[in-house]
Amino acid sequence: MPSELPVAKRFESTADGKPSPKMLSFYEENGFLILENFASHAACDALKARIAELVEGFDPESVRSTFSTDDQSHAQDFYFKDSGDKIRFFFETGAFDSKGDLVKPKHQALNKIGHALHDLDPEFDRFSRSDKLSNLATALGLEDPALVQSMVIMKQPFIGGEVGMHQDSSFLYTTPMTTTGFWFALEDADQSNGCLIGQAGGHKAGLLERFHYDGDSLVMEKTSDAEPQGPYEALAAPKGTLVVIHGLVPHSSAANTSARSREAYALHMFDRNAEWAADNWLKRAPDMPVKGFA
Ligand code: FE2
């Protein structure tokens, strides 16, 4: 992939979130839709402040002790598998040394926080359950939207890791496929600090692989030999921009080698009229059911 990609078209968000016919046809054709000024700078700053508080209150020792109760990979695996209805903190690769000690201050070593911020934290709940977002989700075809997964992606200066090409429906599978990602730029994201990269029209090739439980293990299973067609574009997103990503569109992001962070908040929804696959990785406790906007 060339280091400089063409920059994808952006639209100015409507006041109530309802997309114009041009936006809808662009989304259908490309599998992504970039809406500038969907969230105000003030709302982004408030969420960033809340993230800083969550990180401040997080004790990395709690993770270290979890990891040291078993062999590291198994415990880390469990820490992830169990995170669908919790707020958990995930570190960049190489954040710990062989003794299990952090090699950097915690706020510089985190990769992401997930996966139920929208249900467990009042600030995230408010940000995630706006009428504007509800209007948009419904207009995009999610008749009964369920807010199933949320994450903060830190993309720290210099060390923010790459995210490989993937489709979100591989991880959050429904029949028919309805998974949709809503990715908010809390800071300017461009090609210098690892913005999203999307394959325009790539969603038309269908699902390429599925990540799911096979017994107690999570496996990645190839489901198709199709090769998605379409150019890769930089989904550059100034602060406050919402990038909508169809669950089947291949996307990735490069490492952040710049001195600027690239904090983002990603929320995933599916349509409850579709069937949620019981072997998806993400689990919720019976007393923590997935909820909609209400
Ligand atoms: Fe993704």
mmCIF file of C-alpha atoms and ligand atoms in Angstrom:
data_model
loop_
_atom_site.group_PDB
_atom_site.id
_atom_site.type_symbol
_atom_site.label_atom_id
_atom_site.label_comp_id
_atom_site.label_asym_id
_atom_site.label_seq_id
_atom_site.Cartn_x
_atom_site.Cartn_y
_atom_site.Cartn_z
ATOM 1 C CA MET A 1 0.000 0.000 0.000
ATOM 2 C CA PRO A 2 1.450 3.421 -0.947
ATOM 3 C CA SER A 3 2.376 5.654 1.976
ATOM 4 C CA GLU A 4 0.115 8.471 0.734
ATOM 5 C CA LEU A 5 -3.402 7.422 -0.244
ATOM 6 C CA PRO A 6 -6.155 9.473 -1.870
ATOM 7 C CA VAL A 7 -8.288 11.114 0.802
ATOM 8 C CA ALA A 8 -11.918 9.966 0.925
ATOM 9 C CA LYS A 9 -14.767 12.398 0.349
ATOM 10 C CA ARG A 10 -16.311 13.967 3.451
ATOM 11 C CA PHE A 11 -19.784 15.409 3.996
ATOM 12 C CA GLU A 12 -20.890 18.065 6.459
ATOM 13 C CA SER A 13 -23.105 16.432 9.063
ATOM 14 C CA THR A 14 -26.778 17.437 9.112
ATOM 15 C CA ALA A 15 -28.035 19.058 12.324
ATOM 16 C CA ASP A 16 -30.343 16.173 13.269
ATOM 17 C CA GLY A 17 -28.097 13.374 11.967
ATOM 18 C CA LYS A 18 -30.524 12.274 9.254
ATOM 19 C CA PRO A 19 -28.453 11.579 6.134
ATOM 20 C CA SER A 20 -29.252 13.199 2.788
ATOM 21 C CA PRO A 21 -30.030 10.980 -0.245
ATOM 22 C CA LYS A 22 -26.500 11.769 -1.550
ATOM 23 C CA MET A 23 -24.960 10.536 1.717
ATOM 24 C CA LEU A 24 -27.028 7.353 1.613
ATOM 25 C CA SER A 25 -26.053 6.534 -1.956
ATOM 26 C CA PHE A 26 -22.384 7.285 -1.174
ATOM 27 C CA TYR A 27 -22.527 4.891 1.786
ATOM 28 C CA GLU A 28 -24.197 2.190 -0.271
ATOM 29 C CA GLU A 29 -21.568 2.516 -2.994
ATOM 30 C CA ASN A 30 -18.453 2.856 -0.819
ATOM 31 C CA GLY A 31 -19.283 1.138 2.472
ATOM 32 C CA PHE A 32 -18.196 4.137 4.515
ATOM 33 C CA LEU A 33 -19.530 7.611 5.157
ATOM 34 C CA ILE A 34 -17.528 10.450 6.692
ATOM 35 C CA LEU A 35 -19.553 13.157 8.437
ATOM 36 C CA GLU A 36 -17.674 16.249 9.574
ATOM 37 C CA ASN A 37 -18.740 18.096 12.720
ATOM 38 C CA PHE A 38 -21.076 15.314 13.831
ATOM 39 C CA ALA A 39 -19.884 15.846 17.408
ATOM 40 C CA SER A 40 -18.942 19.281 18.751
ATOM 41 C CA HIS A 41 -15.384 20.010 19.853
ATOM 42 C CA ALA A 42 -16.784 20.558 23.355
ATOM 43 C CA ALA A 43 -18.329 17.056 23.365
ATOM 44 C CA CYS A 44 -15.028 15.563 22.152
ATOM 45 C CA ASP A 45 -13.110 17.421 24.850
ATOM 46 C CA ALA A 46 -15.547 16.260 27.546
ATOM 47 C CA LEU A 47 -15.113 12.648 26.446
ATOM 48 C CA LYS A 48 -11.332 13.029 26.336
ATOM 49 C CA ALA A 49 -11.392 14.419 29.873
ATOM 50 C CA ARG A 50 -13.461 11.423 31.002
ATOM 51 C CA ILE A 51 -10.987 9.052 29.322
ATOM 52 C CA ALA A 52 -8.131 10.752 31.188
ATOM 53 C CA GLU A 53 -10.048 10.240 34.459
ATOM 54 C CA LEU A 54 -10.656 6.561 33.707
ATOM 55 C CA VAL A 55 -6.958 6.049 32.961
ATOM 56 C CA GLU A 56 -6.008 7.971 36.099
ATOM 57 C CA GLY A 57 -8.251 5.717 38.189
ATOM 58 C CA PHE A 58 -6.997 2.516 36.606
ATOM 59 C CA ASP A 59 -4.446 0.545 38.588
ATOM 60 C CA PRO A 60 -2.152 -1.360 36.193
ATOM 61 C CA GLU A 61 -1.204 -3.574 39.111
ATOM 62 C CA SER A 62 -4.700 -5.111 38.881
ATOM 63 C CA VAL A 63 -3.884 -6.298 35.373
ATOM 64 C CA ARG A 64 -0.381 -7.380 36.294
ATOM 65 C CA SER A 65 -1.728 -9.522 39.124
ATOM 66 C CA THR A 66 -4.348 -11.008 36.793
ATOM 67 C CA PHE A 67 -1.667 -11.885 34.292
ATOM 68 C CA SER A 68 0.681 -13.337 36.860
ATOM 69 C CA THR A 69 -1.921 -15.745 38.272
ATOM 70 C CA ASP A 70 -1.542 -17.870 35.161
ATOM 71 C CA ASP A 71 0.799 -17.987 32.214
ATOM 72 C CA GLN A 72 0.645 -14.536 30.621
ATOM 73 C CA SER A 73 -0.917 -15.389 27.297
ATOM 74 C CA HIS A 74 -3.710 -17.422 28.877
ATOM 75 C CA ALA A 75 -4.533 -14.733 31.437
ATOM 76 C CA GLN A 76 -4.390 -11.976 28.829
ATOM 77 C CA ASP A 77 -6.659 -14.065 26.659
ATOM 78 C CA PHE A 78 -9.162 -14.407 29.493
ATOM 79 C CA TYR A 79 -8.928 -10.705 30.344
ATOM 80 C CA PHE A 80 -10.001 -10.029 26.749
ATOM 81 C CA LYS A 81 -12.635 -12.791 26.424
ATOM 82 C CA ASP A 82 -14.334 -11.602 29.569
ATOM 83 C CA SER A 83 -14.404 -7.894 28.641
ATOM 84 C CA GLY A 84 -17.649 -7.723 26.618
ATOM 85 C CA ASP A 85 -19.632 -6.304 29.529
ATOM 86 C CA LYS A 86 -16.830 -4.502 31.358
ATOM 87 C CA ILE A 87 -14.469 -1.550 31.126
ATOM 88 C CA ARG A 88 -11.017 -3.033 30.668
ATOM 89 C CA PHE A 89 -7.671 -1.580 29.725
ATOM 90 C CA PHE A 90 -5.488 -3.100 27.020
ATOM 91 C CA PHE A 91 -1.840 -2.273 26.596
ATOM 92 C CA GLU A 92 0.323 -1.884 23.525
ATOM 93 C CA THR A 93 2.428 -4.919 22.660
ATOM 94 C CA GLY A 94 5.652 -4.768 24.609
ATOM 95 C CA ALA A 95 4.231 -2.599 27.396
ATOM 96 C CA PHE A 96 5.409 -5.123 30.014
ATOM 97 C CA ASP A 97 8.895 -6.519 30.544
ATOM 98 C CA SER A 98 9.615 -10.191 31.240
ATOM 99 C CA LYS A 99 8.937 -9.674 34.960
ATOM 100 C CA GLY A 100 5.492 -8.254 34.211
ATOM 101 C CA ASP A 101 6.435 -4.666 35.010
ATOM 102 C CA LEU A 102 5.274 -1.784 32.842
ATOM 103 C CA VAL A 103 8.116 -0.317 30.815
ATOM 104 C CA LYS A 104 6.329 3.056 30.385
ATOM 105 C CA PRO A 105 3.907 5.183 32.432
ATOM 106 C CA LYS A 106 0.424 3.625 32.081
ATOM 107 C CA HIS A 107 -1.087 6.528 30.136
ATOM 108 C CA GLN A 108 1.612 6.173 27.477
ATOM 109 C CA ALA A 109 1.363 2.402 27.253
ATOM 110 C CA LEU A 110 -2.367 1.837 26.712
ATOM 111 C CA ASN A 111 -3.673 0.683 23.345
ATOM 112 C CA LYS A 112 -7.420 0.689 24.043
ATOM 113 C CA ILE A 113 -10.219 0.574 26.608
ATOM 114 C CA GLY A 114 -13.297 -1.609 26.056
ATOM 115 C CA HIS A 115 -15.881 -2.972 25.547
ATOM 116 C CA ALA A 116 -18.972 -1.746 27.448
ATOM 117 C CA LEU A 117 -18.129 1.893 28.177
ATOM 118 C CA HIS A 118 -21.458 2.956 26.671
ATOM 119 C CA ASP A 119 -23.426 1.008 29.282
ATOM 120 C CA LEU A 120 -21.217 1.394 32.345
ATOM 121 C CA ASP A 121 -20.027 4.991 32.214
ATOM 122 C CA PRO A 122 -22.557 7.875 32.288
ATOM 123 C CA GLU A 123 -20.443 10.161 30.058
ATOM 124 C CA PHE A 124 -20.056 7.482 27.405
ATOM 125 C CA ASP A 125 -23.722 6.572 27.734
ATOM 126 C CA ARG A 126 -24.674 10.180 27.025
ATOM 127 C CA PHE A 127 -22.275 10.539 24.095
ATOM 128 C CA SER A 128 -23.397 7.212 22.580
ATOM 129 C CA ARG A 129 -27.145 7.581 22.994
ATOM 130 C CA SER A 130 -27.842 10.905 21.281
ATOM 131 C CA ASP A 131 -30.970 11.488 19.204
ATOM 132 C CA LYS A 132 -28.668 12.542 16.384
ATOM 133 C CA LEU A 133 -26.877 9.184 16.319
ATOM 134 C CA SER A 134 -30.160 7.320 16.701
ATOM 135 C CA ASN A 135 -31.580 9.185 13.679
ATOM 136 C CA LEU A 136 -28.512 8.300 11.619
ATOM 137 C CA ALA A 137 -28.427 4.632 12.617
ATOM 138 C CA THR A 138 -32.101 4.153 11.809
ATOM 139 C CA ALA A 139 -31.759 5.909 8.455
ATOM 140 C CA LEU A 140 -28.838 3.630 7.566
ATOM 141 C CA GLY A 141 -31.162 0.645 7.899
ATOM 142 C CA LEU A 142 -30.712 -0.455 11.501
ATOM 143 C CA GLU A 143 -34.414 -0.747 12.320
ATOM 144 C CA ASP A 144 -33.890 -1.764 15.941
ATOM 145 C CA PRO A 145 -30.315 -0.726 16.708
ATOM 146 C CA ALA A 146 -28.518 -2.497 19.544
ATOM 147 C CA LEU A 147 -25.388 -0.832 20.963
ATOM 148 C CA VAL A 148 -23.195 -3.858 21.492
ATOM 149 C CA GLN A 149 -19.560 -2.775 21.744
ATOM 150 C CA SER A 150 -17.618 0.369 22.534
ATOM 151 C CA MET A 151 -13.936 1.140 22.692
ATOM 152 C CA VAL A 152 -11.563 3.997 23.102
ATOM 153 C CA ILE A 153 -8.601 3.624 20.788
ATOM 154 C CA MET A 154 -5.661 5.596 22.097
ATOM 155 C CA LYS A 155 -3.162 5.494 19.200
ATOM 156 C CA GLN A 156 -0.473 7.080 21.319
ATOM 157 C CA PRO A 157 2.264 9.299 19.820
ATOM 158 C CA PHE A 158 5.224 7.293 18.419
ATOM 159 C CA ILE A 159 4.038 3.898 19.735
ATOM 160 C CA GLY A 160 0.364 3.660 18.695
ATOM 161 C CA GLY A 161 0.205 0.273 16.988
ATOM 162 C CA GLU A 162 -1.033 -0.672 13.545
ATOM 163 C CA VAL A 163 -4.446 -2.348 13.168
ATOM 164 C CA GLY A 164 -4.440 -4.874 10.332
ATOM 165 C CA MET A 165 -7.000 -5.031 7.525
ATOM 166 C CA HIS A 166 -10.250 -6.577 8.775
ATOM 167 C CA GLN A 167 -14.040 -6.503 8.530
ATOM 168 C CA ASP A 168 -15.993 -5.767 11.709
ATOM 169 C CA SER A 169 -18.634 -8.382 10.812
ATOM 170 C CA SER A 170 -15.907 -11.040 11.251
ATOM 171 C CA PHE A 171 -15.974 -10.239 14.972
ATOM 172 C CA LEU A 172 -19.628 -9.264 15.501
ATOM 173 C CA TYR A 173 -21.512 -11.622 13.211
ATOM 174 C CA THR A 174 -25.268 -11.490 12.655
ATOM 175 C CA THR A 175 -27.606 -13.130 10.128
ATOM 176 C CA PRO A 176 -28.253 -11.246 7.949
ATOM 177 C CA MET A 177 -25.168 -9.089 8.384
ATOM 178 C CA THR A 178 -26.073 -5.802 10.044
ATOM 179 C CA THR A 179 -22.995 -4.842 12.072
ATOM 180 C CA THR A 180 -22.118 -1.193 11.606
ATOM 181 C CA GLY A 181 -19.243 0.786 13.126
ATOM 182 C CA PHE A 182 -19.498 4.411 14.265
ATOM 183 C CA TRP A 183 -16.008 5.815 14.710
ATOM 184 C CA PHE A 184 -15.623 9.271 16.258
ATOM 185 C CA ALA A 185 -12.431 11.292 15.834
ATOM 186 C CA LEU A 186 -11.826 12.877 19.258
ATOM 187 C CA GLU A 187 -8.697 14.452 17.761
ATOM 188 C CA ASP A 188 -7.684 15.207 14.175
ATOM 189 C CA ALA A 189 -6.874 11.944 12.401
ATOM 190 C CA ASP A 190 -4.924 12.008 9.160
ATOM 191 C CA GLN A 191 -2.298 9.990 7.351
ATOM 192 C CA SER A 192 0.509 11.264 9.541
ATOM 193 C CA ASN A 193 -0.972 9.902 12.786
ATOM 194 C CA GLY A 194 -2.632 6.698 11.628
ATOM 195 C CA CYS A 195 -6.148 7.539 10.428
ATOM 196 C CA LEU A 196 -8.473 4.798 9.229
ATOM 197 C CA ILE A 197 -7.908 3.347 5.768
ATOM 198 C CA GLY A 198 -10.900 1.869 3.961
ATOM 199 C CA GLN A 199 -11.339 -0.080 0.741
ATOM 200 C CA ALA A 200 -14.011 1.811 -1.169
ATOM 201 C CA GLY A 201 -16.690 -0.648 -2.301
ATOM 202 C CA GLY A 202 -14.915 -3.580 -0.657
ATOM 203 C CA HIS A 203 -18.053 -4.523 1.289
ATOM 204 C CA LYS A 204 -19.613 -5.934 -1.869
ATOM 205 C CA ALA A 205 -17.333 -8.999 -1.776
ATOM 206 C CA GLY A 206 -19.053 -10.352 1.346
ATOM 207 C CA LEU A 207 -17.530 -11.801 4.500
ATOM 208 C CA LEU A 208 -13.972 -13.114 4.173
ATOM 209 C CA GLU A 209 -13.435 -14.636 7.620
ATOM 210 C CA ARG A 210 -15.086 -15.147 10.981
ATOM 211 C CA PHE A 211 -13.632 -14.923 14.481
ATOM 212 C CA HIS A 212 -15.666 -17.136 16.764
ATOM 213 C CA TYR A 213 -15.682 -19.662 19.567
ATOM 214 C CA ASP A 214 -14.852 -23.261 18.812
ATOM 215 C CA GLY A 215 -15.309 -24.896 22.193
ATOM 216 C CA ASP A 216 -13.363 -22.733 24.641
ATOM 217 C CA SER A 217 -11.011 -21.356 22.010
ATOM 218 C CA LEU A 218 -11.396 -18.391 19.717
ATOM 219 C CA VAL A 219 -10.516 -19.175 16.108
ATOM 220 C CA MET A 220 -10.315 -17.164 12.892
ATOM 221 C CA GLU A 221 -12.006 -19.149 10.140
ATOM 222 C CA LYS A 222 -11.757 -18.284 6.455
ATOM 223 C CA THR A 223 -15.245 -18.088 4.955
ATOM 224 C CA SER A 224 -14.610 -16.969 1.379
ATOM 225 C CA ASP A 225 -11.968 -16.827 -1.356
ATOM 226 C CA ALA A 226 -13.427 -13.605 -2.721
ATOM 227 C CA GLU A 227 -11.058 -10.713 -3.288
ATOM 228 C CA PRO A 228 -12.648 -7.375 -2.484
ATOM 229 C CA GLN A 229 -12.217 -4.819 -5.228
ATOM 230 C CA GLY A 230 -11.837 -1.080 -4.882
ATOM 231 C CA PRO A 231 -9.187 1.520 -4.093
ATOM 232 C CA TYR A 232 -7.813 2.060 -0.610
ATOM 233 C CA GLU A 233 -8.568 5.535 0.648
ATOM 234 C CA ALA A 234 -7.489 7.490 3.720
ATOM 235 C CA LEU A 235 -10.553 8.124 5.870
ATOM 236 C CA ALA A 236 -9.080 11.339 7.211
ATOM 237 C CA ALA A 237 -11.258 12.783 9.940
ATOM 238 C CA PRO A 238 -10.862 16.175 11.627
ATOM 239 C CA LYS A 239 -11.831 16.314 15.309
ATOM 240 C CA GLY A 240 -15.586 15.834 15.765
ATOM 241 C CA THR A 241 -15.963 13.792 12.565
ATOM 242 C CA LEU A 242 -17.941 10.559 12.566
ATOM 243 C CA VAL A 243 -16.810 7.792 10.211
ATOM 244 C CA VAL A 244 -19.533 5.204 9.606
ATOM 245 C CA ILE A 245 -18.098 1.838 8.543
ATOM 246 C CA HIS A 246 -20.191 -0.923 7.004
ATOM 247 C CA GLY A 247 -19.481 -4.226 8.767
ATOM 248 C CA LEU A 248 -18.177 -5.784 5.555
ATOM 249 C CA VAL A 249 -15.865 -3.027 4.353
ATOM 250 C CA PRO A 250 -12.180 -3.957 4.776
ATOM 251 C CA HIS A 251 -10.382 -1.324 6.840
ATOM 252 C CA SER A 252 -7.207 -0.848 8.823
ATOM 253 C CA SER A 253 -5.053 1.861 10.328
ATOM 254 C CA ALA A 254 -1.322 2.440 10.232
ATOM 255 C CA ALA A 255 0.905 2.845 13.267
ATOM 256 C CA ASN A 256 1.174 6.339 14.682
ATOM 257 C CA THR A 257 4.762 7.416 14.196
ATOM 258 C CA SER A 258 3.996 11.101 14.746
ATOM 259 C CA ALA A 259 4.258 13.172 17.925
ATOM 260 C CA ARG A 260 0.452 13.710 17.957
ATOM 261 C CA SER A 261 -1.981 11.288 19.582
ATOM 262 C CA ARG A 262 -5.015 10.089 17.640
ATOM 263 C CA GLU A 263 -7.675 9.298 20.188
ATOM 264 C CA ALA A 264 -10.914 7.856 18.829
ATOM 265 C CA TYR A 265 -14.136 6.379 20.191
ATOM 266 C CA ALA A 266 -15.698 3.488 18.275
ATOM 267 C CA LEU A 267 -19.202 2.174 18.866
ATOM 268 C CA HIS A 268 -20.631 -0.874 17.130
ATOM 269 C CA MET A 269 -24.283 -1.639 16.555
ATOM 270 C CA PHE A 270 -26.315 -4.406 15.004
ATOM 271 C CA ASP A 271 -30.000 -4.690 14.154
ATOM 272 C CA ARG A 272 -31.946 -6.753 16.650
ATOM 273 C CA ASN A 273 -34.141 -7.973 13.808
ATOM 274 C CA ALA A 274 -31.087 -9.980 12.742
ATOM 275 C CA GLU A 275 -29.850 -13.019 14.644
ATOM 276 C CA TRP A 276 -26.793 -12.472 16.839
ATOM 277 C CA ALA A 277 -24.428 -15.471 16.495
ATOM 278 C CA ALA A 278 -24.159 -17.336 19.796
ATOM 279 C CA ASP A 279 -20.502 -18.176 19.099
ATOM 280 C CA ASN A 280 -19.395 -14.537 18.734
ATOM 281 C CA TRP A 281 -16.487 -13.634 21.021
ATOM 282 C CA LEU A 282 -18.404 -10.853 22.779
ATOM 283 C CA LYS A 283 -20.461 -12.119 25.720
ATOM 284 C CA ARG A 284 -22.790 -10.267 28.057
ATOM 285 C CA ALA A 285 -23.905 -11.432 31.475
ATOM 286 C CA PRO A 286 -27.658 -12.156 31.766
ATOM 287 C CA ASP A 287 -28.064 -9.082 33.994
ATOM 288 C CA MET A 288 -26.247 -6.893 31.439
ATOM 289 C CA PRO A 289 -28.293 -7.354 28.265
ATOM 290 C CA VAL A 290 -27.429 -5.394 25.137
ATOM 291 C CA LYS A 291 -29.555 -2.255 24.947
ATOM 292 C CA GLY A 292 -30.694 0.130 22.255
ATOM 293 C CA PHE A 293 -30.837 3.918 22.383
ATOM 294 C CA ALA A 294 -33.573 4.106 25.011
HETATM 295 FE FE FE2 B 1 -12.699 -2.298 12.765
#
